[in-house]
Coordinates of C-alpha atoms in Angstrom, one line a residue:
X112 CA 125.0 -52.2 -54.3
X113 CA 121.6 -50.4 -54.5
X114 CA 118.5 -51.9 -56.5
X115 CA 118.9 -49.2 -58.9
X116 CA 122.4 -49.4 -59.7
X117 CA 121.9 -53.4 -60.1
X118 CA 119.4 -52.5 -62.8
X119 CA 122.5 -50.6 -64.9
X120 CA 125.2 -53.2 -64.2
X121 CA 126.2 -54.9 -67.3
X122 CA 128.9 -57.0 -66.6
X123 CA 127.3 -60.1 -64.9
X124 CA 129.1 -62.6 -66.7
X125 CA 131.7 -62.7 -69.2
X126 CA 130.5 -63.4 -73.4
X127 CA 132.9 -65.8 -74.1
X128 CA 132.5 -68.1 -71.0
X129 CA 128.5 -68.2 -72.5
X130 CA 129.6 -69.0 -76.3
X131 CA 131.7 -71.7 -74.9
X132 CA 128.9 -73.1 -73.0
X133 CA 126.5 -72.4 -76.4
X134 CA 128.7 -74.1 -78.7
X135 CA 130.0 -76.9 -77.1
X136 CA 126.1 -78.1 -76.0
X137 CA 124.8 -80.5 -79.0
X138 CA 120.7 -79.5 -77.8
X139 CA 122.0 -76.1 -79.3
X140 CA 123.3 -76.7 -82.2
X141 CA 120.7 -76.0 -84.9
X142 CA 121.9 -72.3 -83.8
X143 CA 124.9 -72.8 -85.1
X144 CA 124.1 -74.4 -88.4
X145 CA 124.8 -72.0 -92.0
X146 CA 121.3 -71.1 -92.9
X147 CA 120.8 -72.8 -96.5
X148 CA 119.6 -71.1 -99.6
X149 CA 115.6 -71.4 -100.7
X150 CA 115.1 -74.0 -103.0
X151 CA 113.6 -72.5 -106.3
X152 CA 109.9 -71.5 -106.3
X153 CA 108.4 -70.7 -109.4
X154 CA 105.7 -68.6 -107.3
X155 CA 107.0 -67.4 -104.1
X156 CA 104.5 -66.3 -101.2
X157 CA 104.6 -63.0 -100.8
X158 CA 106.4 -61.5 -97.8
X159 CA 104.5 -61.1 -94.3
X160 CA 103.0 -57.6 -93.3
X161 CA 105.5 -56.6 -91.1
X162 CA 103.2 -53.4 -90.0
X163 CA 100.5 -56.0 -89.2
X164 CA 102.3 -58.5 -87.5
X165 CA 103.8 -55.8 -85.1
X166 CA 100.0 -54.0 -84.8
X167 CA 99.1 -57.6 -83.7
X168 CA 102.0 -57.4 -81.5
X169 CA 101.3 -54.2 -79.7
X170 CA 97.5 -54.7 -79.4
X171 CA 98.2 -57.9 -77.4
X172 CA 101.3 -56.3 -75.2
X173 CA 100.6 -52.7 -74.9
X174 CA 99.4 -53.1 -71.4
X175 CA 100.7 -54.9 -68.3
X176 CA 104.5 -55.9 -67.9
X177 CA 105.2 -56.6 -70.8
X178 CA 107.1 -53.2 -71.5
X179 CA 108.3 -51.0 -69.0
X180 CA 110.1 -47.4 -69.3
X181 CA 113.9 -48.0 -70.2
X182 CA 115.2 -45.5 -67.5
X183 CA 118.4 -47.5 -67.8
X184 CA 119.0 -45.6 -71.3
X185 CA 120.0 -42.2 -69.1
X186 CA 123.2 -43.7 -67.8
X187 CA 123.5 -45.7 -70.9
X188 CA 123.8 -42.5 -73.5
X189 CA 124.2 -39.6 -71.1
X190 CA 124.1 -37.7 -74.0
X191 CA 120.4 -37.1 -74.2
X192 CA 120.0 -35.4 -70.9
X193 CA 123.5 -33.2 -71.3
X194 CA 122.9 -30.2 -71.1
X195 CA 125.9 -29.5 -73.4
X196 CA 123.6 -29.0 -76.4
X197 CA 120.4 -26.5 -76.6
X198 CA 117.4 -28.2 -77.5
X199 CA 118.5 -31.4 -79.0
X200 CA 116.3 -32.8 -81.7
X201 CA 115.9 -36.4 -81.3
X202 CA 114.5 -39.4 -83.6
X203 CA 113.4 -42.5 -82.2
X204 CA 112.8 -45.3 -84.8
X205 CA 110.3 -47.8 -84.1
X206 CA 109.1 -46.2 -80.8
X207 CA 106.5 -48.7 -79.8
X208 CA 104.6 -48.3 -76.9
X209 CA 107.1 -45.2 -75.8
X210 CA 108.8 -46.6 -73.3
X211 CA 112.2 -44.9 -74.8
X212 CA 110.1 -41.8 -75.7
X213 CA 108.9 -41.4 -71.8
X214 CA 112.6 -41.1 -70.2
X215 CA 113.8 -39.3 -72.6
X216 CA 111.2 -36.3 -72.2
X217 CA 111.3 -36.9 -68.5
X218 CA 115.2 -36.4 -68.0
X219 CA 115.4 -33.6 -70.7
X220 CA 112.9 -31.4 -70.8
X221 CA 114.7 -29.0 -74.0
X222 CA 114.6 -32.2 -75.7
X223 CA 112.3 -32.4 -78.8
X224 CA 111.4 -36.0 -80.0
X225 CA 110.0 -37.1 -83.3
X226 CA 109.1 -40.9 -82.8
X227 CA 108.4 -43.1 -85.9
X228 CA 106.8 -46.7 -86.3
X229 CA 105.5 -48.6 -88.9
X230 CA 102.8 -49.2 -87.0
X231 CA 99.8 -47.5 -86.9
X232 CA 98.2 -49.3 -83.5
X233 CA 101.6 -48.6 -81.7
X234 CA 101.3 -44.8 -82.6
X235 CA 97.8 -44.7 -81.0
X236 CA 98.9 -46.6 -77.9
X237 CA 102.5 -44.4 -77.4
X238 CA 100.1 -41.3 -77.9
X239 CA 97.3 -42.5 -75.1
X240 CA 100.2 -43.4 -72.7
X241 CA 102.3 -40.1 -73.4
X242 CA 98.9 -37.9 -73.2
X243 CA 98.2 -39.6 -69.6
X244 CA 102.0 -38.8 -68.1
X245 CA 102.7 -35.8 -66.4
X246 CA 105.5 -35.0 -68.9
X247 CA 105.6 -31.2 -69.5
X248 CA 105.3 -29.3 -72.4
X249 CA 104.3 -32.9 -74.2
X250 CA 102.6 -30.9 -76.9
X251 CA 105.4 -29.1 -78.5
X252 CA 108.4 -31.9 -77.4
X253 CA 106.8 -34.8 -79.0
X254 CA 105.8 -35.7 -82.6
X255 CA 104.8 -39.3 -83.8
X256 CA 104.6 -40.4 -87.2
X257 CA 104.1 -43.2 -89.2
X258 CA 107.2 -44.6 -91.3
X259 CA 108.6 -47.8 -92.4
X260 CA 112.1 -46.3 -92.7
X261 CA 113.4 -49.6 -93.9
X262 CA 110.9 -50.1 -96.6
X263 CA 110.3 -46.3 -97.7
X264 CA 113.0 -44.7 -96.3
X265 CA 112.4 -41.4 -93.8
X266 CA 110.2 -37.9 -95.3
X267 CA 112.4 -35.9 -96.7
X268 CA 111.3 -32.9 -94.1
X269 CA 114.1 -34.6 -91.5
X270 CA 117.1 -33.6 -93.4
X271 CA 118.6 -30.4 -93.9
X272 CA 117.6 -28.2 -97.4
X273 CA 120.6 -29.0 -99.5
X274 CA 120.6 -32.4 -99.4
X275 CA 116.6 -32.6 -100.5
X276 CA 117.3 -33.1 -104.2
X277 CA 120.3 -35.6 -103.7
X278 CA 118.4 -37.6 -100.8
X279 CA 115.5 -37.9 -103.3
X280 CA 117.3 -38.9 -106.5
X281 CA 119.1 -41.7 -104.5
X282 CA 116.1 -43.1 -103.0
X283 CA 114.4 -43.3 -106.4
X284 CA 117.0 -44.7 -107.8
X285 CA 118.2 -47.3 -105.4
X286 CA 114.1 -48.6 -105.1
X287 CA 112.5 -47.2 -108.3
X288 CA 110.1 -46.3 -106.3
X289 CA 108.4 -42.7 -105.6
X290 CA 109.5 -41.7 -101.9
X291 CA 106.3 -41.8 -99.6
X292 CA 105.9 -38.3 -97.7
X293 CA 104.2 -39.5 -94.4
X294 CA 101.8 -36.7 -92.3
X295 CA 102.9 -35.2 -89.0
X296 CA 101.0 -34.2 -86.1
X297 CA 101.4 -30.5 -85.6
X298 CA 104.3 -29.9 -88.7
X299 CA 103.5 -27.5 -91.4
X300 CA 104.8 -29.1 -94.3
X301 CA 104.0 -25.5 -96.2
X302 CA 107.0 -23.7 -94.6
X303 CA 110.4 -23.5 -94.9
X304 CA 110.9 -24.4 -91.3
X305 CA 109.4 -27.7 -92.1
X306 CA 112.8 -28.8 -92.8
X307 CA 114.4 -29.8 -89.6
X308 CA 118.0 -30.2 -90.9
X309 CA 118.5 -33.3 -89.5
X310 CA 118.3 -34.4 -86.2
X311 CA 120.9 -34.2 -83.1
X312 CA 120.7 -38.0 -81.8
X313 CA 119.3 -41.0 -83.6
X314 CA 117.5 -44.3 -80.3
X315 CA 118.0 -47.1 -82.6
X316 CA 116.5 -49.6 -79.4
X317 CA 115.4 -53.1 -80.1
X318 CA 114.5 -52.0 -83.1
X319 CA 117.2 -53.0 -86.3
X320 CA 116.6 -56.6 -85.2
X321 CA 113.0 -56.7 -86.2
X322 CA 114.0 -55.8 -89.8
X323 CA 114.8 -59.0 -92.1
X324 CA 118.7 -58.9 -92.7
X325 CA 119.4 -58.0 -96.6
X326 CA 117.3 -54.9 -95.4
X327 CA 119.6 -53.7 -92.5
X328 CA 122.0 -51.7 -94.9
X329 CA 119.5 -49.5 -96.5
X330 CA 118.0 -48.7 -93.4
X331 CA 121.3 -47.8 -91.5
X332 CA 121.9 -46.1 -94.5
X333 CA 118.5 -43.7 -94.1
X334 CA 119.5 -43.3 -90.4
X335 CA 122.8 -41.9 -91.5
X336 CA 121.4 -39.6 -93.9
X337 CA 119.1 -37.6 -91.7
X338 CA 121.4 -37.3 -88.8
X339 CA 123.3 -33.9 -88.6
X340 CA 127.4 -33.8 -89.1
X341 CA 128.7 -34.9 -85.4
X342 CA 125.4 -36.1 -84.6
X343 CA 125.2 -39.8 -82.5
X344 CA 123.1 -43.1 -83.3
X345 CA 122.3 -44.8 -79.6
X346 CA 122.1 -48.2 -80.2
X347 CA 121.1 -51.4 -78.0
X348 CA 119.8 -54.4 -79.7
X349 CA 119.5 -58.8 -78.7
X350 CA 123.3 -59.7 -78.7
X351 CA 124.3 -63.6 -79.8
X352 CA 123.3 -66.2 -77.6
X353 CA 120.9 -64.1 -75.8
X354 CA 118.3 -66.5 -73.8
X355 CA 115.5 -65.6 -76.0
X356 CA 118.1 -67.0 -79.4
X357 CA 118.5 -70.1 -77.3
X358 CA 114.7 -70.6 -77.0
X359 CA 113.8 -70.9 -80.8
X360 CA 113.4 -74.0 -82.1
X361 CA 115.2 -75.0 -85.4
X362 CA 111.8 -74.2 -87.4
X363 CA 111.5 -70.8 -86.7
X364 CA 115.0 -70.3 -88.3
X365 CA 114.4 -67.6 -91.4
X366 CA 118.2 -66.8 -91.2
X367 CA 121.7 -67.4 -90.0
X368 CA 120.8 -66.4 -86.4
X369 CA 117.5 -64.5 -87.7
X370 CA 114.7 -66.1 -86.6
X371 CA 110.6 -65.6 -86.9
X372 CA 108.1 -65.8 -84.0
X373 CA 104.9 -67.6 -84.5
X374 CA 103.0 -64.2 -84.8
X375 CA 105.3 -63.4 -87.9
X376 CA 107.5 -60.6 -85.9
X377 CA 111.1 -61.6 -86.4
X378 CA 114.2 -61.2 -84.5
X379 CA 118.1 -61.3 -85.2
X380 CA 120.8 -61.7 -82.8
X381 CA 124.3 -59.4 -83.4
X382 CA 127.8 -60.7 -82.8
X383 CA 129.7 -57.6 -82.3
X384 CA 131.7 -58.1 -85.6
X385 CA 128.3 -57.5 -87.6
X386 CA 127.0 -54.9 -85.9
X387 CA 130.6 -52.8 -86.4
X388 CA 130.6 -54.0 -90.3
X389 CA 126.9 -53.1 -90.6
X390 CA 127.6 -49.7 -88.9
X391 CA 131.1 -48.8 -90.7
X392 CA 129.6 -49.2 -94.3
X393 CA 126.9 -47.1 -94.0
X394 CA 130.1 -44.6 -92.9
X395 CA 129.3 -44.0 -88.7
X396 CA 132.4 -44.0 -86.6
X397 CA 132.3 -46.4 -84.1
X398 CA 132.8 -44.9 -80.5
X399 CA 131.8 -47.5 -78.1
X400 CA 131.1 -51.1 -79.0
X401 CA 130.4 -54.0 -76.1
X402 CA 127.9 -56.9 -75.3
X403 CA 126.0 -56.2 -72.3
X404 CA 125.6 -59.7 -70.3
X405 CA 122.7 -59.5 -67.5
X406 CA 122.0 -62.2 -65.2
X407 CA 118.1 -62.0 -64.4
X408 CA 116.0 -64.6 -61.7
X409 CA 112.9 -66.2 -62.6
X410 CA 111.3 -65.6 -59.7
X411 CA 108.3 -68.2 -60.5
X412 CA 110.7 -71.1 -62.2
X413 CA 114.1 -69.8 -59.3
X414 CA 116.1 -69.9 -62.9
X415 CA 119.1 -67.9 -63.7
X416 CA 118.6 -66.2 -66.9
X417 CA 121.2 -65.1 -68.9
X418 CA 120.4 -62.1 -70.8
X419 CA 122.8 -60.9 -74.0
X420 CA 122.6 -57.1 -75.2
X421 CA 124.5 -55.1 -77.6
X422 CA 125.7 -51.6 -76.9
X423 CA 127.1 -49.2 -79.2
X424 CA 127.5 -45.2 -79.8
X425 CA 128.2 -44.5 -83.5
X426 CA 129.1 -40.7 -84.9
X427 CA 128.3 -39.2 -88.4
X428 CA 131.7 -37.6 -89.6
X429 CA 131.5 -34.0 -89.1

């Protein structure tokens, strides 16, 4: 087998022969544990800056190996470079540094992407790295802006005219909030063509985990709104038991396998059963569901590494 179709095997090992090993290991326990309630507080602190702590997060990884381009996403979801459908609009939430943005505008080059995070130092740094590739036509394929779809939901200029009203009157009344319209680079907001009627393909990447738990609904729920009928979420995301879930220690539990880093980024780890309930009742149709289960060396420790992903295609009923 060649080094490159090693990188997109995903079946080194099987998921159950890991959970065995997981569960039946006492050092690993703590994972396993319900997550009990918070006692009462009468003054609770308030919640982290999630948009800070992953601005921290970028400033300190942007560079180096830290993140590389996930070329393995092309034979994951073909989709995106088919050339089945004519320039296919596509939203990437919580884009990063870009390294899903890059592949995608290499390996299609009708492909128009609108990338989102809800950080602003990330957006500068995807920017800076797309402006230096030799990616053509970047200028009118690519369009970051800042959103925390899971706390304000996605601008209403991503979803088709009709459902404008009805989007808005929903989000008001399920936050009792006014809906935040966020700027974007190169959009005029003035015309009607501002409205985009939803997008073609959702990259939902590493990204759903980040977002505290009780939160995941509502923003599945956004995702689902501003996709077009027939249109496909792409999803890959930590998977149970993944190494990095076996590395917390019991105080960094914040959750029933939801965990916080020291640098107040968080992480959650999906069985597949959550990910299909999560994905089901905000009203996708599941098309392909599966751990992916990666075997990686340490070359400086000579470890065997057992890495845990979830992959999953989900359709909006046409």
């Amino acid at each position: 087998m060649s080094e490159a179709e090693a990188e997109y095997f995903s079946k080194d090992f099987d998921w159950d022969d890991l959970r065995n090993d997981v569960e039946s290991d006492p050092s690993l326990r703590h994972h396993l544990l319900p997550f009990p309630p918070p006692a009462p507080a009468p003054a609770p602190p308030p919640p982290p800056d999630v948009a800070a702590a992953w601005g921290g997060f970028h400033a300190r990884h942007h560079t180096g190996k830290f993140f590389k381009e996930r070329r393995y996403l092309l034979k994951e979801f073909p989709e995106l470079v088919s050339r089945g459908k004519k320039n296919p609009r596509v939203l990437e939430v919580g884009c990063g540094n870009g390294s899903t943005v890059l592949p995608i505008l290499r390996g299609n080059e009708d492909a128009v992407v609108y990338a989102c995070d809800c950080s602003g130092e990330a957006l500068e740094y995807v920017k800076e790295m797309l402006g230096a590739s030799n990616v053509a036509s970047i200028d009118r394929r690519f369009y970051p802006f800042l959103c925390d779809f899971a706390l304000h939901g996605f601008p209403m200029w991503l979803v088709c005219s009709p459902c404008r009203e009805t989007s808005l009157h929903q989000h008001c009344c399920s936050s009792g909030e006014e809906k935040v319209e966020l700027p974007l680079r190169g959009f005029d907001m003035s015309k009607d063509s501002s409205c985009l009627g939803g997008v073609d393909f959702i990259t939902l990447i590493f990204t759903l985990s980040a977002i505290p738990f009780q939160m995941m609904p509502k923003a599945l729920a956004e995702c689902f709104r501003v996709l077009k009928p027939g249109g496909l979420l792409l999803f890959r995301d930590y998977g149970l038991y993944d190494m990095t879930m076996l590395r917390f220690e019991s105080g960094k539990r914040v959750g029933f396998r939801e965990y916080m880093r020291s640098d107040a980024t968080r992480s959650y780890f999906f069985s597949l059963e959550i990910v299909r309930d999560l994905f089901c009742c905000a009203g996708f149709i599941e098309l392909e569901l599966e751990y992916c289960c990666i075997k990686s060396l340490n070359r400086r420790s000579g470890k065997s590494m057992r890495r845990v992903w979830v992959h999953g295609k989900f359709q909006k009923p046409t």
